[in-house]
XYZ file of C-alpha atoms in Angstrom:
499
model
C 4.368 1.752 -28.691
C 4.516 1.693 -24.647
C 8.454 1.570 -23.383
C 7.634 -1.115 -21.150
C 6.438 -3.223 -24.224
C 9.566 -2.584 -26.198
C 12.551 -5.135 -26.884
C 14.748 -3.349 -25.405
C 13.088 -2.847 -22.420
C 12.324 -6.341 -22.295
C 15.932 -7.616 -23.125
C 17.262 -5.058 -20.472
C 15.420 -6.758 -17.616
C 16.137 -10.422 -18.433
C 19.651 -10.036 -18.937
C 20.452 -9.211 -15.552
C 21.848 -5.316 -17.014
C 20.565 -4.314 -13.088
C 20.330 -6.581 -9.958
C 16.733 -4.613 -9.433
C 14.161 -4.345 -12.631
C 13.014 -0.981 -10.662
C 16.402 0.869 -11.873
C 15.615 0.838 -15.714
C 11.831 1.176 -15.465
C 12.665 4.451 -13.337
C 15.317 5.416 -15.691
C 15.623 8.386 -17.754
C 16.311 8.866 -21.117
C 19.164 11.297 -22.413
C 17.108 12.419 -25.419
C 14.019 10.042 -25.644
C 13.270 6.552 -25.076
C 11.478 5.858 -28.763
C 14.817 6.880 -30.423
C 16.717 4.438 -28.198
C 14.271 2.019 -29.123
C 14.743 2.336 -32.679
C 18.747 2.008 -32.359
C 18.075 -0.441 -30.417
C 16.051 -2.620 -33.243
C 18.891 -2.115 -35.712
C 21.987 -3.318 -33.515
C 20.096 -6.092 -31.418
C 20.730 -8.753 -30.104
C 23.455 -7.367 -27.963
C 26.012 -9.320 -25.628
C 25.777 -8.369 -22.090
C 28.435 -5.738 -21.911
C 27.292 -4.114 -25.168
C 23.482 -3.883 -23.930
C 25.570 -2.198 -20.476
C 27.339 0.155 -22.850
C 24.046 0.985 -24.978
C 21.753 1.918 -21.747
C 24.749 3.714 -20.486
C 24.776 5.940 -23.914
C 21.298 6.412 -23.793
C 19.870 6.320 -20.894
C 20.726 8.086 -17.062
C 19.745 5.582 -14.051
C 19.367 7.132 -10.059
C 21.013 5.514 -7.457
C 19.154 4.127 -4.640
C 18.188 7.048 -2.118
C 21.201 7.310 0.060
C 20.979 9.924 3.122
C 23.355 12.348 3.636
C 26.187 12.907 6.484
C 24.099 15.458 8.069
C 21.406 12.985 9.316
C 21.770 13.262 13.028
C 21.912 9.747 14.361
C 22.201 10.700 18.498
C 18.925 8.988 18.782
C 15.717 8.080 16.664
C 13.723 10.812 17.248
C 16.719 13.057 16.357
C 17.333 11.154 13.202
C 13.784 11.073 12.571
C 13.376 14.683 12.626
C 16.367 15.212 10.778
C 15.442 12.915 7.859
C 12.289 14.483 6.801
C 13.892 16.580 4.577
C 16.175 13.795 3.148
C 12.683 12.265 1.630
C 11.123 15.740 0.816
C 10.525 16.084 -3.156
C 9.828 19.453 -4.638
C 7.445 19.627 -7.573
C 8.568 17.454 -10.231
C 9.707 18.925 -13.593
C 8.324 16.646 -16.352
C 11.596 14.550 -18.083
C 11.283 11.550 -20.312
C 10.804 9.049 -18.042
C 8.559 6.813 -16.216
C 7.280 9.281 -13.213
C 4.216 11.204 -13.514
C 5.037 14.816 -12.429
C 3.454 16.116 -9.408
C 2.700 19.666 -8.483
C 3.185 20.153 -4.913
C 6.172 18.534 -3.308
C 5.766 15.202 -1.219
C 8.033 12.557 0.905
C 9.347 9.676 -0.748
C 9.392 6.206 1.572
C 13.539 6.171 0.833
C 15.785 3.497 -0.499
C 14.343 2.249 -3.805
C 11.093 3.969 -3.756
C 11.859 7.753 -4.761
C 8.160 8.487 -5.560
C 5.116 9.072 -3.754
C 3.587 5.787 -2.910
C -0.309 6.075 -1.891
C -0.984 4.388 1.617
C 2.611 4.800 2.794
C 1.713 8.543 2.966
C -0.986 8.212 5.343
C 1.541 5.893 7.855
C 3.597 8.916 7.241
C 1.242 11.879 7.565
C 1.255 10.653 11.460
C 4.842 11.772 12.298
C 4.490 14.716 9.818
C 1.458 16.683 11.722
C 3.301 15.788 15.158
C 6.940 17.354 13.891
C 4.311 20.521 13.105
C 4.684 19.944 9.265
C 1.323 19.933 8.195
C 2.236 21.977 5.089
C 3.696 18.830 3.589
C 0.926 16.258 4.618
C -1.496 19.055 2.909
C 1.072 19.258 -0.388
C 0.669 15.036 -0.370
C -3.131 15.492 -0.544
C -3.172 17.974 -3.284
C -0.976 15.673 -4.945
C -3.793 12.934 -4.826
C -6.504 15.061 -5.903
C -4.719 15.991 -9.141
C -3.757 12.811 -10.049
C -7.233 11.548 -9.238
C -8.419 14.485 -11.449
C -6.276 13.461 -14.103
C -6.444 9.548 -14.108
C -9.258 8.582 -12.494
C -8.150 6.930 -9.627
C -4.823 7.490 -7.209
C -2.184 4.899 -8.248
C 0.114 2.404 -6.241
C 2.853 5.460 -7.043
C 3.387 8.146 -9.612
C 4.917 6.026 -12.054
C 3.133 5.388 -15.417
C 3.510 1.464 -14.713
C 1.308 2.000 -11.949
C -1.597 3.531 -13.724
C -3.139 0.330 -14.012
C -3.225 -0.686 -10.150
C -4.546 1.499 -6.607
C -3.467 0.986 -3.371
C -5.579 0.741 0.017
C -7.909 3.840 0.357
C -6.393 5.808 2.615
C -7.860 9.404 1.060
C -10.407 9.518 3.853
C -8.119 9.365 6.818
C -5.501 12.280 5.238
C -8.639 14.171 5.352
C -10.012 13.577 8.394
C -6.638 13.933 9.683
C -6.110 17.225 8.082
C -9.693 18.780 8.647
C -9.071 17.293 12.541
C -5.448 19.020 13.213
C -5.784 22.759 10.290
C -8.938 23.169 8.610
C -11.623 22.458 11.358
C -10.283 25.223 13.355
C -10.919 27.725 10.477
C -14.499 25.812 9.860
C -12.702 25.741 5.549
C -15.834 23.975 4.296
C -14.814 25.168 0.715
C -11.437 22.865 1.262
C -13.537 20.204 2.618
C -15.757 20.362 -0.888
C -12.854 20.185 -2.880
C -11.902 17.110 -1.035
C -14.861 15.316 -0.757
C -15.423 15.639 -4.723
C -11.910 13.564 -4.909
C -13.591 11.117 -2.592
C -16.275 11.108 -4.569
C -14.201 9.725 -7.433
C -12.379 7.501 -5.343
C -14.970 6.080 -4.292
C -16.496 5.894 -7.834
C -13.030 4.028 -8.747
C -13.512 1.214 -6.502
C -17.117 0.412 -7.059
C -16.559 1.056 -10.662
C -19.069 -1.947 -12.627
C -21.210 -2.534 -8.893
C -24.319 -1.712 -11.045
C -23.598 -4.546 -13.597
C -23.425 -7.298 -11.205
C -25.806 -10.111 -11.691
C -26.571 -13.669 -10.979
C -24.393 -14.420 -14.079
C -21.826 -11.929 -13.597
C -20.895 -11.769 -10.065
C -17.309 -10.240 -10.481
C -16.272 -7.753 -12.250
C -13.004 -5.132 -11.774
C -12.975 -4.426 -8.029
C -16.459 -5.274 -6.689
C -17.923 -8.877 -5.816
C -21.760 -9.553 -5.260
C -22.274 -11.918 -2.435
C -25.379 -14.654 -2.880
C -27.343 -11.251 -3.931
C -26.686 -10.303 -0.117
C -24.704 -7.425 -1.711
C -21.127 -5.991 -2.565
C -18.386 -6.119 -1.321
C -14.771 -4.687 -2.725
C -11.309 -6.852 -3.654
C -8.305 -6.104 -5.094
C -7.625 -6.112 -8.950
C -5.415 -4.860 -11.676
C -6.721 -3.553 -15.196
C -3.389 -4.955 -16.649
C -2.655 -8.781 -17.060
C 0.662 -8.546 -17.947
C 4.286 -9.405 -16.222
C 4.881 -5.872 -14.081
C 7.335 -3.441 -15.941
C 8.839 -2.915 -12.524
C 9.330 -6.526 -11.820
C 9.672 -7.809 -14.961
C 11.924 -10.963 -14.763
C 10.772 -12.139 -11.304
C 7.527 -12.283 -13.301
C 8.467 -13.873 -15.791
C 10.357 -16.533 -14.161
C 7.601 -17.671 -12.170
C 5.398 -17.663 -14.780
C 7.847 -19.770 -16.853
C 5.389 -23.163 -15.937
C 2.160 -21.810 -16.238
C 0.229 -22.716 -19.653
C -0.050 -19.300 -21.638
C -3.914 -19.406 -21.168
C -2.828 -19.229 -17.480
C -0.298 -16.495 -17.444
C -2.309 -13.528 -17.815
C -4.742 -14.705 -14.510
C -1.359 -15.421 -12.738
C 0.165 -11.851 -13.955
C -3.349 -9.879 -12.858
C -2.880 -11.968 -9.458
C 0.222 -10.534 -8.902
C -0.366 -7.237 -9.531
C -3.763 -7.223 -7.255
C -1.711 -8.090 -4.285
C 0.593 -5.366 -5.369
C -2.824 -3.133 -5.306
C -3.347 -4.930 -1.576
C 0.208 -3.352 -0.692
C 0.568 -6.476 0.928
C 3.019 -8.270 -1.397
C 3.173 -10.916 -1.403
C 1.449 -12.971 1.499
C -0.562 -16.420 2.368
C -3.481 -14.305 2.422
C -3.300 -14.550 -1.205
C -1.928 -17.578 -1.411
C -3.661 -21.128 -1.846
C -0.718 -22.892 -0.927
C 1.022 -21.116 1.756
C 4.598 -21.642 0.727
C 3.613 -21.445 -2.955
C 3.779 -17.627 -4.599
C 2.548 -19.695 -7.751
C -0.752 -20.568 -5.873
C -1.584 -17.107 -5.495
C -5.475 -15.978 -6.009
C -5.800 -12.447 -4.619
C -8.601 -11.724 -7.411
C -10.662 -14.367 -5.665
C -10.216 -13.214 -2.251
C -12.727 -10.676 -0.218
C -10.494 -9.082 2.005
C -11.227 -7.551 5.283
C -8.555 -4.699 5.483
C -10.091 -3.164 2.034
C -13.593 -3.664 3.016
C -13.216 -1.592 6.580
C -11.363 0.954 4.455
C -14.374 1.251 2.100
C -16.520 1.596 5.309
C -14.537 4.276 6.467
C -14.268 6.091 3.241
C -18.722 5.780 3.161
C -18.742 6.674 7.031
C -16.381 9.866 6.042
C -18.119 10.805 2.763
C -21.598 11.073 4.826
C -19.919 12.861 7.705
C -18.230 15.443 5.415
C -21.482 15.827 3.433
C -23.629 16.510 6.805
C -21.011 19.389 7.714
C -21.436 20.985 4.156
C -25.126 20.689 4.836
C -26.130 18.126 1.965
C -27.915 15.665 3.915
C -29.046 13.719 1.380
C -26.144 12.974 0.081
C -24.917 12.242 3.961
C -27.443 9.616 4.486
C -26.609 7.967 0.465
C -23.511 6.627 2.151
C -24.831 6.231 5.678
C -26.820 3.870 4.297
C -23.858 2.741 1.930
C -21.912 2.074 5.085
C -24.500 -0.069 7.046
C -25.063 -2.405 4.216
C -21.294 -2.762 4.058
C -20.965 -3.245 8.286
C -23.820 -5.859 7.806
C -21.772 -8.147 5.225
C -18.752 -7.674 6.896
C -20.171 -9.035 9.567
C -21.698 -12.132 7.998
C -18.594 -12.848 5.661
C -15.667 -11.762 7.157
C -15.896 -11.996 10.880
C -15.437 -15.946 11.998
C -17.273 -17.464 14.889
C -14.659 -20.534 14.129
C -11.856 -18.688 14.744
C -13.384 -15.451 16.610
C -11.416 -12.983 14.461
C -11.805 -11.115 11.055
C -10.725 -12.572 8.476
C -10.595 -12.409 4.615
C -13.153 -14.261 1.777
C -12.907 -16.197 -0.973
C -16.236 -15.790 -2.659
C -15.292 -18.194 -5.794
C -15.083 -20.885 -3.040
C -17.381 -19.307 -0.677
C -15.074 -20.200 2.414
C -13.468 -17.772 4.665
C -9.472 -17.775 4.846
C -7.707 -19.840 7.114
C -5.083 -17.377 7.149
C -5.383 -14.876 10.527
C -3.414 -11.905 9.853
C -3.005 -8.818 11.441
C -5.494 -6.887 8.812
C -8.683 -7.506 10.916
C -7.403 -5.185 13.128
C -8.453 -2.603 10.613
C -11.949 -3.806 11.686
C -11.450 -1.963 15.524
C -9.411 0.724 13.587
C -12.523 1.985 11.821
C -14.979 0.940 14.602
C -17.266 -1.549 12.213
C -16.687 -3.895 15.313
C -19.560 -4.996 18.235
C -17.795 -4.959 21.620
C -17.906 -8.419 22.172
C -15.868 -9.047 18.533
C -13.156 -6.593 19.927
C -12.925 -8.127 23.364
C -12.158 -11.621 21.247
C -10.098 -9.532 18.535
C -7.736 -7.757 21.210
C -7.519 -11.815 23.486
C -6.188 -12.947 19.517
C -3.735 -10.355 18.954
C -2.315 -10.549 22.358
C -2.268 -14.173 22.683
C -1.024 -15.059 19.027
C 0.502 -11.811 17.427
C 2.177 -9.861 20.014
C 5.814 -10.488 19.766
C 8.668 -9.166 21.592
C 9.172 -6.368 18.443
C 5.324 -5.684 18.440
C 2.358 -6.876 16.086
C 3.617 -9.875 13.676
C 2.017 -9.384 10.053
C 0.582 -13.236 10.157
C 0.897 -16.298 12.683
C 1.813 -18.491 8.840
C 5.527 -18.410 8.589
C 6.368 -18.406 4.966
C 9.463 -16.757 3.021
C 7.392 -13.650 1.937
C 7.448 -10.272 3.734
C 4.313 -10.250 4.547
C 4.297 -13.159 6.807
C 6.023 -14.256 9.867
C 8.222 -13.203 11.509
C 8.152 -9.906 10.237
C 6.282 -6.700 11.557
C 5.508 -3.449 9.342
C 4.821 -0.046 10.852
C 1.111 0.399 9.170
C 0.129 -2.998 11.367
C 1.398 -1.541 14.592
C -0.332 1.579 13.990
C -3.950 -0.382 12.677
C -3.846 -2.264 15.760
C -2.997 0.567 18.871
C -5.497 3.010 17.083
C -8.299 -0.106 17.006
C -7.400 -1.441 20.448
C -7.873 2.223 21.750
C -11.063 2.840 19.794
C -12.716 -0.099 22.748
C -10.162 0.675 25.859
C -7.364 -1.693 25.320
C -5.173 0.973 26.356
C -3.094 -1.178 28.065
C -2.732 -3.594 25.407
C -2.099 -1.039 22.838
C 0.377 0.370 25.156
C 2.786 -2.780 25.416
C 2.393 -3.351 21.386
C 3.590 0.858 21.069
C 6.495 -0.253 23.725
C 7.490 -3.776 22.256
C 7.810 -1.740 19.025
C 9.787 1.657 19.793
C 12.667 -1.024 21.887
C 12.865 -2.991 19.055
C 13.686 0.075 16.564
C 15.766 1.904 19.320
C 17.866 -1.349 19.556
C 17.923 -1.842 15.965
C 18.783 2.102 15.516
C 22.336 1.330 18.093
C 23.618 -0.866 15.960
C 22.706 -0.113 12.190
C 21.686 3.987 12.812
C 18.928 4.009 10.586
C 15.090 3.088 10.107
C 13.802 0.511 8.471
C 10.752 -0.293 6.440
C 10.120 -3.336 8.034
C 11.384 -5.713 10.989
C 11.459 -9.471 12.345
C 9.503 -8.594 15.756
C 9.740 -12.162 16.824
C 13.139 -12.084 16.944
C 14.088 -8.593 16.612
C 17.917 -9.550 16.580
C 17.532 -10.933 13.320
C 16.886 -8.624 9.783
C 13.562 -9.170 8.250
C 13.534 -11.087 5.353
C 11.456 -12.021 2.391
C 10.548 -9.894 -0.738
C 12.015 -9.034 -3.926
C 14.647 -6.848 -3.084
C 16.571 -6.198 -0.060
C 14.957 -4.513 3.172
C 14.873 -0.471 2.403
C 16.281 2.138 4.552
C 14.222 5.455 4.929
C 11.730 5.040 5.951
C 8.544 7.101 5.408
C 6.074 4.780 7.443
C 8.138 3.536 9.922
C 9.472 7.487 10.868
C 5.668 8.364 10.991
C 4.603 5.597 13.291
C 7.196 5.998 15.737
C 6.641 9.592 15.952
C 2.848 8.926 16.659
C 4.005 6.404 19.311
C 6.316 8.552 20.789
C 3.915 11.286 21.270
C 0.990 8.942 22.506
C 3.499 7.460 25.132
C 4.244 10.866 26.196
């Protein structure tokens, strides 16, 4: 039996024991969880203050991440500098809970997230190599190779509810940014091999069932085939079940759904959990409705110019270890993907990127910030960027820096609210085609915002309302997160590009 499938797991959750269903799926158990089950079975049902008392007994809960009184909080790039070792994690010892144990220690985002989480680190690698702590961005990677060794793919975090679910492929640019800042210097071609094999495998992951496609079956896992044009990736889930980690919120909104429609509407979920954008009305069919949500049916352009990048890396990494066959396999991998980008996800409508739905072979009404991922990893013409860049400034730029989408809904990954990842997408895609001075105003609007913020509340955030920056970001499942990995990184980066 799996914890998360147990009665009292499940009774835990939906009787309110925590305000946040993260606590007891991260909890540990004082001896082991399948004894606590079986006591469980022969005193349940409990009332609510003897199911308190019974975790209490048997189980051991952590505290959201608090910092200590040492943080120096003179000014954000002190208290930056001075967090990083606030969100260090050594290697993990393995204990009888939910976290799969990593070797090499890693940074933890901060607040209620206290593992690794997979395209955070990237976001964070940024302010790592410019504080000169390239030893931990290089720890993170090993990380991901093991656990891509070991399970096949790189979860959404090392938890075991995650096993089921990725995250946006950000492998490719920890090693280009590592190779780039250490190991080109030293020409280590036998680290590069190592890494490119877990690319390989990555890359395996998300294309996993692309040779099966056919005019009957034109979806399966994480690929799509396109009116035989060719494939293209989305995001998915292998589970179809309520989240361990979010149990009664699932739950709850699944209350209305037929129970030949719950496991679609569970799957949906946990794909725009994969997206790390959850939730959003990119995923939505009814903007204001997290019901409505579809993500399974949605081609979206943020993962598809990450899949480009991780073919454009895989063939430049195997032309510098000298297999050029293998270099121009994904070469050619990465054309045929620039091609239906192009013809799917870019609209002449709108003149901006934006995402897919192949089972109603429309494009998305919804413009978000994701196509700037499209100048990010250069799979736009110049004439698309000139028209991307007039967007963004025109319709995203706020006074706290790049909003998420121009739909204002109640979830976090709408208006008004601005995450660090977006701000970093868009100056490193404007600069890629000389909107320097554009990219400059989004890195100011951004580091006022948090420098105001950081005078009156003396922390970072994971994300902000950069409309109006006066206000706290809202929307979610839980309450906005102090820390926080991403956000330190990106304002590091910006810091040092602004000089």
């Amino acid at each position: 039996m799996n914890f998360f499938d147990s009665q009292l797991f499940k009774d835990v959750q939906t009787q309110h024991i925590f305000s946040d269903c993260k606590t007891f799926a991260d909890a540990t158990a004082r001896t082991n969880w399948q004894s606590a089950c079986k006591s469980y079975e022969q005193l349940a049902p409990l009332s609510n203050i003897d199911l308190k008392e019974f975790v209490n007994a048997h189980f051991l809960t952590t505290p959201l991440l608090k910092m200590s009184t040492e943080v120096d909080t003179s000014s954000v790039k002190s208290y930056i500098n001075s967090l990083w070792d606030g969100l260090r994690r050594e290697a993990d010892t393995p204990k009888a809970d939910s976290l799969l144990a990593l070797k090499h220690s890693y940074i933890v985002p901060g607040g209620r997230f206290q593992e690794i989480y997979y395209w955070d680190s990237y976001f964070t690698a940024l302010g790592l190599i410019d504080a000169n702590k390239a030893d931990i961005v290089e720890d993170m990677l090993q990380n991901f190779i093991d656990l891509i060794k070991d399970f096949g793919c790189i979860p959404n975090g090392n938890r075991r509810y995650y096993l089921s679910r990725s995250q946006p492929p950000i492998l490719a640019l920890m090693v280009q940014l590592l190779w780039q800042h250490v190991h080109s210097k030293s020409n280590n071609l036998a680290w590069l091999k190592n890494c490119v094999t877990a690319l390989e495998k990555e890359y395996a992951f998300w294309m996993q069932g692309a040779d099966n496609l056919n005019t009957e079956k034109t979806a399966i896992k994480r690929v799509v085939k396109l009116n035989g044009d060719g494939v293209l990736n989305r995001y998915w889930d292998d589970e179809a079940a309520p989240r361990a980690e979010s149990l009664r919120e699932d739950l709850e909104l699944a209350h209305d759904f037929a129970d030949h429609e719950k496991p679609d509407f569970y799957r949906n979920i946990r794909a725009a959990c994969e997206s790390g954008w959850d939730f959003s009305s990119r995923w939505l069919a009814e903007p204001l409705s997290l019901s409505s949500i579809q993500t399974t049916d949605i081609v979206p352009i943020d993962l598809n110019c990450l899949m480009y990048n991780l073919e454009n890396q895989l063939s430049e990494f195997y032309t510098l270890l000298g297999n050029n066959s293998q270099a121009e396999v994904f070469n050619t991998y990465a054309a045929s993907r620039k091609q239906l980008i192009n013809k799917y996800l870019w609209s002449d409508e709108h003149h901006f990127f934006v995402d897919y739905n192949y089972s109603k072979a429309s494009q998305s009404d919804v413009l978000s910030a994701a196509a700037s991922t499209a100048l990010f990893v250069n799979v736009a013409c110049d004439k698309q960027a000139k028209q991307v860049a007039k967007l963004i400034e025109q319709d995203f730029l706020k006074e706290g820096g790049v909003v998420t989408t121009i739909t204002d809904t109640p979830q976090q990954w709408d208006s008004p609210n601005g995450w660090a990842p977006l701000q970093w997408f868009s100056v490193k895609g404007l600069n890629n085609y000389g909107f320097s001075g554009l990219s400059k105003r989004i890195m100011q609007n951004w580091l006022t915002m948090v420098e105001q913020d950081f005078a009156q509340n003396k922390c970072l955030l994971e994300k902000y309302n950069v409309c109006e920056p006066q206000l706290k970001a809202g929307g979610g499942e839980y309450a906005v997160q102090q820390g926080f990995g991403w956000t330190n990184g990106v304002t590091t980066r910006f810091y040092t590009l602004l000089g």
